[in-house]
CSV table of C-alpha atoms in Angstrom, one decimal:
chain,number,residue,atom,x,y,z
I,1,MET,CA,116.5,146.8,113.6
I,2,SER,CA,117.7,143.8,111.4
I,3,SER,CA,117.4,140.3,112.5
I,4,SER,CA,120.0,137.7,111.5
I,5,PRO,CA,118.9,135.2,108.7
I,6,ASN,CA,117.7,131.7,109.6
I,7,TYR,CA,119.1,128.7,107.7
I,8,CYS,CA,117.6,125.4,106.8
I,9,TYR,CA,118.4,122.7,109.4
I,10,ARG,CA,119.3,120.3,106.6
I,11,HIS,CA,121.0,122.8,104.2
I,12,SER,CA,123.2,125.1,106.2
I,13,SER,CA,123.8,127.4,103.2
I,14,ARG,CA,120.1,128.1,102.3
I,15,GLU,CA,118.2,130.8,104.1
I,16,ALA,CA,114.8,129.6,105.4
I,17,THR,CA,111.6,131.5,106.3
I,18,LEU,CA,109.4,128.4,106.7
I,19,ARG,CA,109.2,126.4,109.9
I,20,CYS,CA,108.1,122.8,110.5
I,21,ASN,CA,104.8,122.8,112.4
I,22,THR,CA,105.8,119.7,114.3
I,23,CYS,CA,109.4,120.2,115.3
I,24,ASP,CA,109.7,123.9,114.8
I,25,ASN,CA,112.9,123.7,112.7
I,26,TYR,CA,113.5,126.1,109.9
I,27,ILE,CA,113.2,124.5,106.5
I,28,CYS,CA,113.9,125.7,103.0
I,29,PRO,CA,111.3,125.2,100.2
I,30,SER,CA,112.9,121.9,98.9
I,31,CYS,CA,112.7,120.4,102.4
I,32,ALA,CA,109.2,121.6,103.0
I,33,VAL,CA,106.3,119.1,102.5
I,34,HIS,CA,102.9,120.8,102.3
I,35,THR,CA,100.2,119.1,104.4
I,36,PRO,CA,96.6,120.1,105.1
I,37,THR,CA,97.8,121.4,108.5
I,38,GLY,CA,100.8,123.4,107.3
I,39,TYR,CA,104.4,122.6,106.3
I,40,LYS,CA,106.4,119.8,107.8
I,41,CYS,CA,110.0,118.8,107.3
I,42,LYS,CA,110.9,115.5,105.6
I,43,ASP,CA,112.1,113.9,108.9
I,44,CYS,CA,108.7,114.5,110.6
I,45,ILE,CA,106.9,113.1,107.6
I,46,LYS,CA,109.1,110.1,107.6
I,47,ASP,CA,108.3,109.6,111.4
I,48,ARG,CA,104.6,110.0,110.7
I,49,ASN,CA,104.7,107.4,107.9
I,50,ARG,CA,106.7,105.0,110.1
I,51,ASP,CA,104.1,105.3,112.9
I,52,PHE,CA,101.3,104.8,110.4
I,53,ASN,CA,102.8,101.6,108.9
I,54,ARG,CA,103.3,100.2,112.5
I,55,ALA,CA,99.7,100.9,113.3
I,56,TYR,CA,98.5,99.6,109.9
I,57,THR,CA,99.9,96.1,110.7
I,58,SER,CA,97.7,94.2,113.1
I,59,ALA,CA,98.0,90.7,111.7
I,60,LEU,CA,99.3,88.0,113.9
I,61,TRP,CA,101.9,85.4,112.7
I,62,TYR,CA,99.2,82.7,112.2
I,63,ASP,CA,96.9,84.9,110.2
I,64,TYR,CA,99.1,84.4,107.2
I,65,LEU,CA,98.6,80.7,107.5
I,66,VAL,CA,94.9,80.9,108.0
I,67,ALA,CA,94.6,83.3,105.0
I,68,LEU,CA,96.6,81.0,102.8
I,69,LEU,CA,94.6,77.9,103.8
I,70,VAL,CA,91.1,79.6,103.5
I,71,ALA,CA,91.9,81.2,100.1
I,72,GLY,CA,93.6,78.0,98.9
I,73,CYS,CA,90.6,75.8,99.8
I,74,LEU,CA,88.1,78.2,98.3
I,75,GLY,CA,90.3,78.6,95.2
I,76,PHE,CA,90.5,74.7,95.0
I,77,ILE,CA,86.7,74.4,95.3
I,78,GLY,CA,86.0,77.2,92.8
I,79,THR,CA,88.3,75.8,90.2
I,80,LEU,CA,86.7,72.4,90.5
I,81,ILE,CA,83.3,74.0,90.0
I,82,SER,CA,84.7,76.0,87.0
I,83,THR,CA,85.5,72.8,85.1
I,84,ARG,CA,81.8,71.9,85.3
I,85,ILE,CA,80.4,75.3,84.5
I,86,GLY,CA,82.5,76.3,81.5
I,87,PHE,CA,81.6,79.6,79.8
I,88,PHE,CA,79.6,80.9,82.7
I,89,ILE,CA,82.7,81.1,84.9
I,90,ILE,CA,83.4,84.4,83.3
I,91,PHE,CA,80.5,85.9,85.2
I,92,ILE,CA,81.0,83.9,88.4
I,93,GLY,CA,84.8,84.2,88.7
I,94,ALA,CA,84.8,87.8,89.9
I,95,ILE,CA,81.9,87.2,92.3
I,96,ALA,CA,83.8,84.2,93.7
I,97,GLY,CA,86.9,86.4,94.3
I,98,THR,CA,84.9,88.9,96.3
I,99,TYR,CA,83.5,86.1,98.5
I,100,ILE,CA,87.0,84.6,98.9
I,101,ALA,CA,88.3,87.9,100.1
I,102,ARG,CA,85.4,88.4,102.5
I,103,ALA,CA,86.0,84.8,103.9
I,104,VAL,CA,89.7,85.5,104.4
I,105,GLN,CA,89.0,88.7,106.1
I,106,TRP,CA,86.4,87.1,108.4
I,107,SER,CA,88.6,84.2,109.2
I,108,ILE,CA,91.5,86.5,110.3
I,109,LYS,CA,89.1,88.8,112.2
I,110,ARG,CA,89.8,91.7,109.9
I,111,ARG,CA,93.4,92.0,111.1
I,112,ARG,CA,95.5,93.4,108.3
I,113,SER,CA,99.0,93.9,107.0
I,114,LYS,CA,100.5,95.1,103.8
I,115,SER,CA,101.4,91.5,102.6
I,116,MET,CA,98.0,89.9,103.5
I,117,PRO,CA,96.4,90.6,100.0
I,118,VAL,CA,99.4,88.9,98.4
I,119,VAL,CA,99.2,85.9,100.7
I,120,ALA,CA,95.4,85.5,100.0
I,121,THR,CA,95.9,85.9,96.2
I,122,ALA,CA,98.7,83.3,96.3
I,123,GLY,CA,96.3,81.0,98.1
I,124,VAL,CA,93.8,81.3,95.3
I,125,VAL,CA,96.4,80.6,92.7
I,126,VAL,CA,97.9,77.7,94.5
I,127,GLY,CA,94.6,76.1,95.3
I,128,GLY,CA,93.4,76.6,91.8
I,129,LEU,CA,96.5,75.0,90.3
I,130,LEU,CA,96.3,72.1,92.6
I,131,THR,CA,93.0,71.1,90.9
I,132,GLN,CA,94.6,71.3,87.5
I,133,THR,CA,97.6,69.1,88.2
I,134,PHE,CA,95.9,66.0,86.7
I,135,SER,CA,94.7,67.9,83.6
I,136,LEU,CA,98.2,69.5,83.1
I,137,ILE,CA,100.0,66.1,83.3
I,138,ASN,CA,97.5,64.5,80.8
I,139,PHE,CA,97.9,67.5,78.4
I,140,PHE,CA,101.7,67.4,78.4
I,141,LEU,CA,101.8,63.6,78.2
I,142,SER,CA,99.3,63.2,75.4
I,143,TRP,CA,99.4,66.7,73.7
I,144,GLU,CA,95.7,66.1,72.8
I,145,ILE,CA,93.6,69.2,72.3
I,146,PHE,CA,90.8,67.5,74.4
I,147,TRP,CA,92.7,68.3,77.7
I,148,LEU,CA,93.0,71.9,76.7
I,149,SER,CA,89.3,72.5,77.2
I,150,TYR,CA,89.8,71.3,80.8
I,151,LEU,CA,92.5,73.9,81.3
I,152,LEU,CA,90.9,77.0,79.7
I,153,TRP,CA,88.0,77.7,82.0
I,154,PRO,CA,89.8,76.9,85.3
I,155,ALA,CA,92.6,79.2,84.2
I,156,ILE,CA,90.1,82.0,83.5
I,157,PHE,CA,88.6,81.4,86.9
I,158,ILE,CA,91.9,81.5,88.6
I,159,VAL,CA,92.9,84.8,87.0
I,160,LEU,CA,89.5,86.4,87.7
I,161,ALA,CA,89.3,85.2,91.3
I,162,ALA,CA,92.9,86.1,92.0
I,163,VAL,CA,92.6,89.7,90.6
I,164,THR,CA,89.2,90.2,92.5
I,165,THR,CA,90.6,88.8,95.7
I,166,TYR,CA,93.7,91.1,95.6
I,167,THR,CA,91.7,94.3,94.8
I,168,ASN,CA,89.1,93.5,97.5
I,169,MET,CA,91.9,92.8,100.1
I,170,THR,CA,93.7,96.0,99.3
I,171,GLY,CA,90.7,98.2,99.1
I,172,ILE,CA,91.3,99.4,95.6
I,173,LYS,CA,88.3,101.2,94.3
I,174,LEU,CA,87.5,100.9,90.6
I,175,ARG,CA,86.0,104.0,89.0
I,176,ARG,CA,83.0,103.8,86.8
């Protein structure tokens, strides 16, 4: 007794023995995606990713504004402090970035979206650059090396705080 061959639902010329465990369509090896629960077709994987992305975004429209303002204010304050501390900002910048990320997450009630880390990081950078406006203007007008010392440590703080805020908001884990 011979059975007729089954063909892939996407490639009508390829014989298929695998079936998607979600939609039960026959799939060829190039259309099969191996998952922990079996093989799925690429369309079911695409649908699952779309549902996950929709569930991942819980931020409201005003959360972006709140995140920008909180991160901007804390970046502004941190940069002002960095002009007074100097060298020790290397140690404090990353810690400040962690607390900025936690403050942003607390202020938006832990709602999330894919673009929220970018908004918070932009807030840190913009807030930090606002404090440096006066120093930048004086440096470019006078070209004195004296003003450069007022730009170095805040710039290091902005970079450290922004990178740390971004990694804490995205949940990137650094390996040791």
